[in-house]
XYZ file of C-alpha atoms in Angstrom:
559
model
C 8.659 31.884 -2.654
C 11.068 29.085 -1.933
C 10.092 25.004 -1.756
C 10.207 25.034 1.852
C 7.944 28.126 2.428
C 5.545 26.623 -0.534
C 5.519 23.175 1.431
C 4.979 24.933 4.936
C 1.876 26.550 3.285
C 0.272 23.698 1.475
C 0.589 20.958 3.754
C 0.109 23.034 6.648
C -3.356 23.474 5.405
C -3.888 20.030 4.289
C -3.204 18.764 7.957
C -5.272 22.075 9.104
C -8.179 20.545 7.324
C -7.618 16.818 8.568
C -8.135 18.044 11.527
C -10.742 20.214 11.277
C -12.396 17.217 9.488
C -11.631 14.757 12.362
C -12.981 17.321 15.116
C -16.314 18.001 13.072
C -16.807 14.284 12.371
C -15.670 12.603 16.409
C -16.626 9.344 16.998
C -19.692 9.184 19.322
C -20.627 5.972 19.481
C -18.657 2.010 18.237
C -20.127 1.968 14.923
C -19.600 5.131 14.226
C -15.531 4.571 15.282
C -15.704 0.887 13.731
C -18.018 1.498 9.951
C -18.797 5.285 10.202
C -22.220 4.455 11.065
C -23.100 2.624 8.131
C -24.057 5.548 6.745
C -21.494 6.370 4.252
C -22.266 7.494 0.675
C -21.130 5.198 -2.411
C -19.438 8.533 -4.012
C -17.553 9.572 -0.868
C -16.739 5.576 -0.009
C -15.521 5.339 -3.426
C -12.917 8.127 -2.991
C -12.267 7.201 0.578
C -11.804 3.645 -0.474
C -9.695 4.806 -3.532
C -7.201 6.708 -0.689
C -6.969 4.191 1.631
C -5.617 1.870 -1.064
C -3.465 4.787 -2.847
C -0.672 3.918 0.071
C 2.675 5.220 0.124
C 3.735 2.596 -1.964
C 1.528 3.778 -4.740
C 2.641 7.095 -4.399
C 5.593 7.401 -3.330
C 7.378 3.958 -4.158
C 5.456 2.520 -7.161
C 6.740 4.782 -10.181
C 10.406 4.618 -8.607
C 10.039 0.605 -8.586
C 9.328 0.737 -12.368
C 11.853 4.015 -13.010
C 14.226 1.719 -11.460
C 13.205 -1.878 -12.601
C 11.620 -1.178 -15.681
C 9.300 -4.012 -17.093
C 10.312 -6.237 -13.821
C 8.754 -2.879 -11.594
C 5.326 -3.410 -13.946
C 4.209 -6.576 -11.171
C 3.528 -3.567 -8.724
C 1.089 -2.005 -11.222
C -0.630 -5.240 -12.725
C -0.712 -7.089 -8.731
C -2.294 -3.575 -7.060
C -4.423 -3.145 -10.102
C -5.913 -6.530 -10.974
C -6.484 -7.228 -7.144
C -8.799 -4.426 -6.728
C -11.002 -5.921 -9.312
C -10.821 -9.137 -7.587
C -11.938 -7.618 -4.490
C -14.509 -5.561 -6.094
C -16.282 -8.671 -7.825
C -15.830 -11.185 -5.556
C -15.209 -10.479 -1.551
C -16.687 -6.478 -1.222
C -20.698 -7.443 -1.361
C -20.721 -10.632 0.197
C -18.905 -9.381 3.089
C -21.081 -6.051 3.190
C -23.894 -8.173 3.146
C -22.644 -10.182 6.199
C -22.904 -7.345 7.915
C -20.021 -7.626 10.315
C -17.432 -4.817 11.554
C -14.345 -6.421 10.830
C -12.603 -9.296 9.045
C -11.925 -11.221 12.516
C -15.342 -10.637 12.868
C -16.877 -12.743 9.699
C -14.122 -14.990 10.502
C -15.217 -16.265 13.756
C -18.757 -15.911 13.256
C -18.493 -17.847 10.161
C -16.808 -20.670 11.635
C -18.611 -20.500 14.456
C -15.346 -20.154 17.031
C -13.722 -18.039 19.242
C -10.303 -19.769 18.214
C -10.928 -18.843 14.078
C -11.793 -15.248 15.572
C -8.254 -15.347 17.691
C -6.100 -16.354 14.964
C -7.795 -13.797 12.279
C -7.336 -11.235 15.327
C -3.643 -11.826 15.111
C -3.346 -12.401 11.163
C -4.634 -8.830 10.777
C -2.733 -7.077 13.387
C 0.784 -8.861 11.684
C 0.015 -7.802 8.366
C -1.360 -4.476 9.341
C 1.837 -3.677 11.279
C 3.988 -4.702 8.714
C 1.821 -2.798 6.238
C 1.924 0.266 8.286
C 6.007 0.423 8.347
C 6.090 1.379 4.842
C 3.586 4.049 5.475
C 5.426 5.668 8.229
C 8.882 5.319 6.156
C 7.082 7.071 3.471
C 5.874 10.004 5.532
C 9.153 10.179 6.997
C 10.893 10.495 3.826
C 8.654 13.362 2.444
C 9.250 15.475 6.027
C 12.578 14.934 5.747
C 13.211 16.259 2.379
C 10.763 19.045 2.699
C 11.150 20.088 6.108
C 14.860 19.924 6.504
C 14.508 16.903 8.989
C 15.829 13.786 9.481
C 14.133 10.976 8.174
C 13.292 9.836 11.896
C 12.269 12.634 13.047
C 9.846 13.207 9.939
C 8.550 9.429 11.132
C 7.535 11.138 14.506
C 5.939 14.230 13.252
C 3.792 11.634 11.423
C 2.816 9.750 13.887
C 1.623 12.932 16.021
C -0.406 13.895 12.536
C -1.745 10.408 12.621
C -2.305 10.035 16.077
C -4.929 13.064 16.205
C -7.485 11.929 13.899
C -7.658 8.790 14.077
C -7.863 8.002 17.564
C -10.535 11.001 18.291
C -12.142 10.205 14.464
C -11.576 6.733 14.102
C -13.879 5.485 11.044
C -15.986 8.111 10.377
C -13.219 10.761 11.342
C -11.210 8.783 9.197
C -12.985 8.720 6.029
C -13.963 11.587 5.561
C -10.524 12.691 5.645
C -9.628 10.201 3.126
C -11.561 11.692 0.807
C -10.310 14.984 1.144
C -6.567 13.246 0.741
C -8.280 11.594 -2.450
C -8.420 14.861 -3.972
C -5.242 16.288 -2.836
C -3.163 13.077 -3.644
C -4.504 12.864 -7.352
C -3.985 16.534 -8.157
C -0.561 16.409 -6.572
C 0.343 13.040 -8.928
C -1.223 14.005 -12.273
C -0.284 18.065 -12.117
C 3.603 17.366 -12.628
C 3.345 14.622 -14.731
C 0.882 16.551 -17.506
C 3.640 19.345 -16.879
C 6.576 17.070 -17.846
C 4.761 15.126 -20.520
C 4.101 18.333 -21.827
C 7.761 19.121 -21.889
C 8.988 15.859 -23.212
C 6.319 14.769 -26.253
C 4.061 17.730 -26.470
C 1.187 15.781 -25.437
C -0.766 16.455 -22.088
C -2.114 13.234 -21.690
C 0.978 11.456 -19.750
C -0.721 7.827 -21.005
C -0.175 9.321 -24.648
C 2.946 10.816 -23.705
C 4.367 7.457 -22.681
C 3.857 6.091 -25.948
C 5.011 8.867 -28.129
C 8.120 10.591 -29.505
C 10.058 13.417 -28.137
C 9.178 16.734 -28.600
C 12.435 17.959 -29.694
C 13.243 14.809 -31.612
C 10.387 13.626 -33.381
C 11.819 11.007 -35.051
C 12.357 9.131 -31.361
C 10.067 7.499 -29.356
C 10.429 7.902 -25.493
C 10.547 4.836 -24.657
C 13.080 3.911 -27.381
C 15.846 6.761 -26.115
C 15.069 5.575 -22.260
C 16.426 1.857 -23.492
C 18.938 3.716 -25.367
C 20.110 5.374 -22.164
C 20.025 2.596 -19.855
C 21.978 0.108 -21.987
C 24.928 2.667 -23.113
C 24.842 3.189 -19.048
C 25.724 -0.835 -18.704
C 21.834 -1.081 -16.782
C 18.930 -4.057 -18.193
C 17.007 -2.119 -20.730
C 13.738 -0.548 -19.445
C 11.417 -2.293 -21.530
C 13.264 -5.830 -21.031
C 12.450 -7.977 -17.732
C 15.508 -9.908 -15.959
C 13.345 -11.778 -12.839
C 12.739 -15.429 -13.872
C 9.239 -15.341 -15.298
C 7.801 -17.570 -12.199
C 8.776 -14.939 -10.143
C 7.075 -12.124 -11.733
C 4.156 -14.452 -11.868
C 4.007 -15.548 -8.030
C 4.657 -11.897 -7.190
C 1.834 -10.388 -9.245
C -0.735 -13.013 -8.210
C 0.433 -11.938 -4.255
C -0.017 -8.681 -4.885
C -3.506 -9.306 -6.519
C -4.414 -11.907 -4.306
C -3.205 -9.733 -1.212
C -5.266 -7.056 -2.017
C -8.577 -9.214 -1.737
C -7.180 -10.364 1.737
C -6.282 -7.059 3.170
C -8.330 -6.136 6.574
C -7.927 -2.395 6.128
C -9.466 -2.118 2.452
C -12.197 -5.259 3.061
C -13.476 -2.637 6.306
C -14.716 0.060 3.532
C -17.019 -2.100 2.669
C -18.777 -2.054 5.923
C -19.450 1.634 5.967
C -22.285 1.999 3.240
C -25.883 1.476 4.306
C -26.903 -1.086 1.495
C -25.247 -4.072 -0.531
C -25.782 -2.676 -3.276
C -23.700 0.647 -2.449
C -20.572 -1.646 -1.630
C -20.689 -2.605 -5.059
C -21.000 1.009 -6.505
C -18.865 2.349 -4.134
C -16.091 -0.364 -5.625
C -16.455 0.914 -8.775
C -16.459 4.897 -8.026
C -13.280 3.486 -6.492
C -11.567 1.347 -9.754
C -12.178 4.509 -11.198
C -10.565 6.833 -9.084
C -7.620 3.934 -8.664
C -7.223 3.987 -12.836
C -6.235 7.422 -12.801
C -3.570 7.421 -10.928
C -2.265 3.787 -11.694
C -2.699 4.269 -15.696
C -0.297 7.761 -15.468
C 2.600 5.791 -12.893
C 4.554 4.342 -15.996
C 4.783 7.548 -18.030
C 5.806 8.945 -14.961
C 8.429 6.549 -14.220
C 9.774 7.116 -17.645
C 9.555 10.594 -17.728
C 11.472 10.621 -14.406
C 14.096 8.348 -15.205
C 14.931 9.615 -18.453
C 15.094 13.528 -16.680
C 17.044 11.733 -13.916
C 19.793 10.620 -16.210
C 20.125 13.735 -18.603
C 20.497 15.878 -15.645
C 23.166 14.521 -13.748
C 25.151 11.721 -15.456
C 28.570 13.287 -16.538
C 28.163 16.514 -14.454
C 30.482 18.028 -12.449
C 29.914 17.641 -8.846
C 30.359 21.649 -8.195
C 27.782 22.386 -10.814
C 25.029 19.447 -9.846
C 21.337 20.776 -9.637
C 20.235 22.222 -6.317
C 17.866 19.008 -6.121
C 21.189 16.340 -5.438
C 22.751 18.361 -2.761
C 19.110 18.483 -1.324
C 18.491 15.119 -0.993
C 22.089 14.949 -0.233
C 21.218 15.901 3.188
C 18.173 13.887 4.045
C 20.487 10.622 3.176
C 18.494 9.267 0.389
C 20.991 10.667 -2.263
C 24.820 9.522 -1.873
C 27.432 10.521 -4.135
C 30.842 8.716 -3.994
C 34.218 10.023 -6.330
C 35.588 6.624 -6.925
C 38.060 7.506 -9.936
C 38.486 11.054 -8.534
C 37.544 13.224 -11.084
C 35.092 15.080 -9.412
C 32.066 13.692 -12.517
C 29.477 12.484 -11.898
C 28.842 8.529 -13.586
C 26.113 6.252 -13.648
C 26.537 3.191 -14.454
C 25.262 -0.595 -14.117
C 28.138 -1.891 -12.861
C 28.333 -0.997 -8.754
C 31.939 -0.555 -8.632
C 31.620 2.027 -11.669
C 28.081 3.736 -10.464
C 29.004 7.092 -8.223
C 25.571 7.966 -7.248
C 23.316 6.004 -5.408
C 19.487 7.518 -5.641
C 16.897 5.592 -2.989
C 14.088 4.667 -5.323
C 11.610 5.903 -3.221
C 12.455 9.548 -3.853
C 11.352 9.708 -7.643
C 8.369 10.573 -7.255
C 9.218 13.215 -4.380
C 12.272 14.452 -6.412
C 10.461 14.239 -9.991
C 9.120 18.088 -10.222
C 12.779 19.504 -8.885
C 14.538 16.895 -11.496
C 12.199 18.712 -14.180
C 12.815 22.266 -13.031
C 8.975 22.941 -12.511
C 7.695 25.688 -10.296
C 8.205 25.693 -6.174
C 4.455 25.283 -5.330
C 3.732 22.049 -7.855
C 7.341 20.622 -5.669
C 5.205 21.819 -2.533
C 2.050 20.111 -3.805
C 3.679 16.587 -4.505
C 4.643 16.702 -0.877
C 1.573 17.424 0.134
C 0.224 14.551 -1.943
C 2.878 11.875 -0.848
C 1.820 12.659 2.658
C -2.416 12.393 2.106
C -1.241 8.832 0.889
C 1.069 7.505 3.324
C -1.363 9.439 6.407
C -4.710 7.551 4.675
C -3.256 4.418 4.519
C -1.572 4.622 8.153
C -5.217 5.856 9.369
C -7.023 2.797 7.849
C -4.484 -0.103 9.275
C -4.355 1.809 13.119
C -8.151 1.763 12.800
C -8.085 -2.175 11.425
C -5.831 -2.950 14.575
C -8.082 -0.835 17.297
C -10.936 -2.818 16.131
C -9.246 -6.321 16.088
C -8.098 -5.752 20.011
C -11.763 -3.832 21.373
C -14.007 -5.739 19.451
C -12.839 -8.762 18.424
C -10.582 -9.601 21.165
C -12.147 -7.865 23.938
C -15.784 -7.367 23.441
C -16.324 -10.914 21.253
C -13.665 -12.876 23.114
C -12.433 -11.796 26.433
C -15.317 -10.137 28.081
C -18.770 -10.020 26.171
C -20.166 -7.736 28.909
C -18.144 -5.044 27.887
C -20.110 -1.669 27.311
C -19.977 0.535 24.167
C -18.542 3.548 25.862
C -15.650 0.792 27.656
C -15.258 -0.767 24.474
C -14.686 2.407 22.742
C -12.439 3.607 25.234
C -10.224 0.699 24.545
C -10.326 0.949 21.011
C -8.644 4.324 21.165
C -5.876 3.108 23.533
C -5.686 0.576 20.750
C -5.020 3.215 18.357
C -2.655 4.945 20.303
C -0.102 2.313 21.151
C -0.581 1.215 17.165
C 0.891 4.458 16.487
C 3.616 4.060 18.709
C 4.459 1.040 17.440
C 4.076 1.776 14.061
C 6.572 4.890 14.405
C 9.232 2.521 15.739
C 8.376 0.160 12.638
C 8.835 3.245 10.531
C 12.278 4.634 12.468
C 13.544 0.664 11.979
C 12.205 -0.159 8.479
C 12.309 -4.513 6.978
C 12.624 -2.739 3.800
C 12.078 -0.089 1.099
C 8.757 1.337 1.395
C 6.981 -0.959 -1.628
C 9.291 -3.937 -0.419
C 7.599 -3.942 3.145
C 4.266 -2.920 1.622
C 4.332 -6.134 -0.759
C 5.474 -8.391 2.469
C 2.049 -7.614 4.131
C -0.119 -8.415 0.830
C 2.260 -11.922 0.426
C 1.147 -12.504 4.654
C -2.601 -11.378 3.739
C -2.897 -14.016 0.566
C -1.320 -16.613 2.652
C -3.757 -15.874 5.855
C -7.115 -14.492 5.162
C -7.807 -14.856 1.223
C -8.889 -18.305 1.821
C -10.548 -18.407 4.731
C -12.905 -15.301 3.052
C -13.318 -17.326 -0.407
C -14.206 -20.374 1.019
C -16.336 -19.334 3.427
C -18.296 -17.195 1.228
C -18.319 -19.570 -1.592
C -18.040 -23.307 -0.419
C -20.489 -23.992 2.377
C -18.939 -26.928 3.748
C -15.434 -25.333 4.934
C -15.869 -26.058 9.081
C -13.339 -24.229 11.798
C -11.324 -26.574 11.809
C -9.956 -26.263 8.096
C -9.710 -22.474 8.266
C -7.988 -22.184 11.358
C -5.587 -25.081 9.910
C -5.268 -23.126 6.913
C -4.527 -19.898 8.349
C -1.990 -20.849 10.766
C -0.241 -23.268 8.186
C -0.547 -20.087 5.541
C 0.726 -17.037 7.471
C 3.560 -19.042 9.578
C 5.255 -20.763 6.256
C 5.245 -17.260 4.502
C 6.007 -15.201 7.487
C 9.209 -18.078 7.904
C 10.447 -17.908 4.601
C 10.246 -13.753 4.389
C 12.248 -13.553 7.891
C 14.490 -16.360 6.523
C 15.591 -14.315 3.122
C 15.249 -10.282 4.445
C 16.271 -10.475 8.036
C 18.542 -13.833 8.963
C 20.411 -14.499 6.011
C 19.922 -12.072 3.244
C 22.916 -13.048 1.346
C 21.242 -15.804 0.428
C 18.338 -13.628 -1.091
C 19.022 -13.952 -4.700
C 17.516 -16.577 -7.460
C 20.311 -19.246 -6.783
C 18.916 -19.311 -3.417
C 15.164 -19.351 -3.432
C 12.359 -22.013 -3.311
C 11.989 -22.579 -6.852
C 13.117 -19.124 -8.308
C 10.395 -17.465 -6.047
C 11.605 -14.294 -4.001
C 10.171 -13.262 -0.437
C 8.287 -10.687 -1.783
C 5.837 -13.493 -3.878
C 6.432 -16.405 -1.628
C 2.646 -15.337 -0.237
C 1.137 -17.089 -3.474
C 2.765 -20.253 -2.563
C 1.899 -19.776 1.563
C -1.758 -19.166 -0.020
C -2.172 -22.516 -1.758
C -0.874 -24.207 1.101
C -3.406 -22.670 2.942
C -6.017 -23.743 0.607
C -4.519 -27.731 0.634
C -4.696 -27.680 4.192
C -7.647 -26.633 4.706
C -9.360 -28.507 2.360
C -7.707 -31.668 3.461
C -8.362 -30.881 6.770
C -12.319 -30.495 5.710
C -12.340 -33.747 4.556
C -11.799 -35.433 7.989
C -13.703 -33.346 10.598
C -17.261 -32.637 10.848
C -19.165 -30.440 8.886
C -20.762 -27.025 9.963
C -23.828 -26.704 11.725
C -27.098 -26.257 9.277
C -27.563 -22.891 10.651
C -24.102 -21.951 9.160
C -24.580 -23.374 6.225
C -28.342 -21.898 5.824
C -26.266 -18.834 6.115
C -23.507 -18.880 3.459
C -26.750 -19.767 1.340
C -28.311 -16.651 1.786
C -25.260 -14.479 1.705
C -24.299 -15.522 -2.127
C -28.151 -14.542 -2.794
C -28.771 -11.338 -4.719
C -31.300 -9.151 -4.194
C -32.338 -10.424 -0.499
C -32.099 -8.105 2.386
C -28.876 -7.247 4.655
């Protein structure tokens, strides 16, 4: 059978079981739609958990990032990484133990205000919008590629995917599907890349493979002929960095520091019956995390040294079936500019003939490799439980913040269950909408606008969450301070650079060498000066409050 037939097949009954899974598991009740009923098991939160954080950008985008950037692509891998730790050990049982729905929600309780609640409301429907672009671009880009589509229209078939189960699921509908797009997304990552390390070093394990020499020269290294074939193409070498080094840092510690901030992961948390599930959940999760973020470099090697043996210096007429594919969908541009009809890479831009969108490696990798039609089919599959997860998680995060923090804590308190979930999944709906516009119009490539939101979530809610679960003093007034202060610089300086004058985005240009995409660190100790000044001059929190931030940092008491 041919790749499209093989891709009908498999993800038409991935989405067949989403939705089977979504109609079996309907939201009956709020807490059901908000935190699955509280009732979720630490094994199937872990893998749920694990999915909802796999995004698009780890799929899809990350091993293209580091195919393309080499070491300078590695902040992807060490910010996503190390931030799910920090979550894990420092926000996930505190705020389980709260006991609240949402993020908005321990914001305003903790700081005892309506006004806190507001501004976390609209922090976490900003960065969940901006998150949710990249998801949409990525779904987009695997339709269009695998279902002959335009990328746009692949953003809309998406959308009516997404739109099904999550706004008749919502949490519990929702989770339950994630960890059925666990297990597809893993076996659709690691089956190519055991293939191709296989192929390349004789060794099965890609992590080994990464580190080892070629099968048919075993007196090279991988890594070694990849720098080899970068350099003689006039690109950086692939183990060598280029971004000033405070720039790799402040991007890293925004991607780590994101991750503990973000509403969409925090709200897993929520959905086990007992504190100390959240914790074993996050670890059933790190684990299910390592193996696909320990095989994304040898996969970004494999691809990129497959990449360059199979087209550079290749006729045009006789280029694999897999160009003139991608050819089509847009993503894959080929331009004759000395007219010899040959095909050259190169560093230099007015040398290089084809242009390859980064976000395709991963998508293109089992075609590049010449592997059989149904593993090409399965990656699709897989790129598509990632982005759809992801997208499911942030709709849910924004359905929440409008019904129950805006309308049932904040605009009218009367509001019944069955009302209240009624306007959650209105909510939902016009998220999708606007999320398939977001998607259509992309601020970026897909890890690009995935990194903006976890900058805009270290800058806004990181320390409003620390400090109020670890320094019992912080009042309203500092957090709100803080927030507002946080989110506005960093949402400034990110519009400034990408969308108003982006030929200033370069190094000569930026605030101290730092680029939009880690300007968040910087927005996040702002945040944490202002609040604490701020702290220092208004009164302190009522006893009750404090009694309360007391008992949550207690082990071992009840939730």
């Amino acid at each position: 059978m041919d790749i499209q037939t093989w891709t009908f097949i498999i993800v038409g009954a991935t989405f067949a079981l989403y939705i089977g899974i979504a109609i079996w598991s309907r939201a009956g009740s709020t807490k059901d739609f908000y935190v699955a009923g509280g009732s979720v098991p630490p094994l199937a939160n872990g893998m749920a958990t694990a999915a909802d954080w796999m995004s698009a950008a780890s799929f899809i985008s990350m091993a293209g990032m580091i195919a393309f950037l080499g070491y300078d692509g590695s902040v992807y891998l060490m910010g996503w990484t190390g931030g799910y730790v920090l979550l894990a050990l420092l926000l996930a049982p505190y705020l389980r133990k709260f006991g609240k729905f949402t993020v908005p929600d321990f914001v305003g309780d903790r700081y005892y205000s309506s006004s806190a609640r507001l501004v976390a409301v609209l922090c976490a429907v900003f960065i969940s919008f901006t998150y949710v672009a990249g998801q949409m671009r990525g779904t987009g880009i695997v339709f269009s590629r695998f279902l002959n589509v335009d990328v746009n229209t692949g953003v809309i078939i998406g959308v009516l995917i997404v739109f099904f189960y999550a706004v008749l699921g919502g949490m519990k509908g929702i989770t339950y599907t994630q960890v059925a797009q666990y297990c597809i997304l893993i076996f659709a990552y690691l089956v190519p890349v055991i293939f191709i390390s296989i192929m390349l070093t004789g060794h099965a394990i890609p992590q080994i493979g990464f580190g080892s020499t070629l099968a048919d020269d075993p007196g090279t290294y991988l890594l070694d002929r990849l720098d080899g074939l970068t350099t003689d193409l006039g690109f950086a070498m692939f183990t060598a960095g280029s971004k000033p080094m405070i720039d790799i840092f402040f991007i890293t510690a925004a991607l780590m520091i994101g991750t503990a901030g973000l509403p969409h992961v925090i709200v897993r948390f929520f959905t086990v019956p007992r504190v100390r599930d959240a914790r074993t959940s996050a670890g059933y999760a790190l684990i299910f995390i390592v193996l696909l973020y320990s095989t994304a470099p040898a996969l970004a090697a494999f691809a990129k040294t497959n990449l360059i043996d199979s087209v550079h210096e290749v006729p045009y007429e006789e280029v694999p079936e897999w160009v003139t594919s991608w050819e089509q969908t847009g993503l894959i541009t080929f331009e004759d500019k000395n007219g010899d009809g040959i095909i050259q890479l190169s560093g230099d831009p007015d040398v290089n003939e084809l242009n390859v969108d980064r976000d395709i490696i991963v998508l293109a990798n089992p075609e590049i490799a010449q592997l059989p039609n149904w593993v090409i089919g399965l990656v699709a599959a897989g790129g598509l439980a990632a982005a759809l997860s992801t997208a499911a998680g942030l709709l849910l995060v924004i359905s929440t913040s409008v019904a129950h923090d805006l309308f049932k804590r904040t605009l009218r308190p009367d509001l019944s269950d069955k009302a209240e979930l009624r306007i959650a999944r209105i909510a939902a709906g016009f998220a999708v909408i606007v999320a398939g516009y977001f998607g259509i119009n992309p601020p970026g490539f897909v890890a690009q606008t995935i990194a903006f939101a976890f900058g805009l979530a270290a800058a806004s809610f990181f320390p409003a969450i620390i400090l109020g679960i670890f320094y019992k003093k912080m009042n309203k007034e500092g957090a709100i301070a803080g927030m507002v202060v946080g989110i506005l610089f960093t949402a400034a300086y990110i519009v400034y650079f990408t969308f108003l004058f982006p030929e200033y985005n370069s190094p000569d240009y930026w605030w101290f060498g730092i680029s939009p995409e880690g300007i968040g660190t910087l927005g996040m100790i702002l945040n944490l000066i202002v609040a604490l000044v701020v702290v220092r001059f208004t009164k302190s929190p009522p006893k009750d409050i404090q009694d309360l931030v007391e008992n949550i940092r207690i082990p071992g008491t009840k939730s």
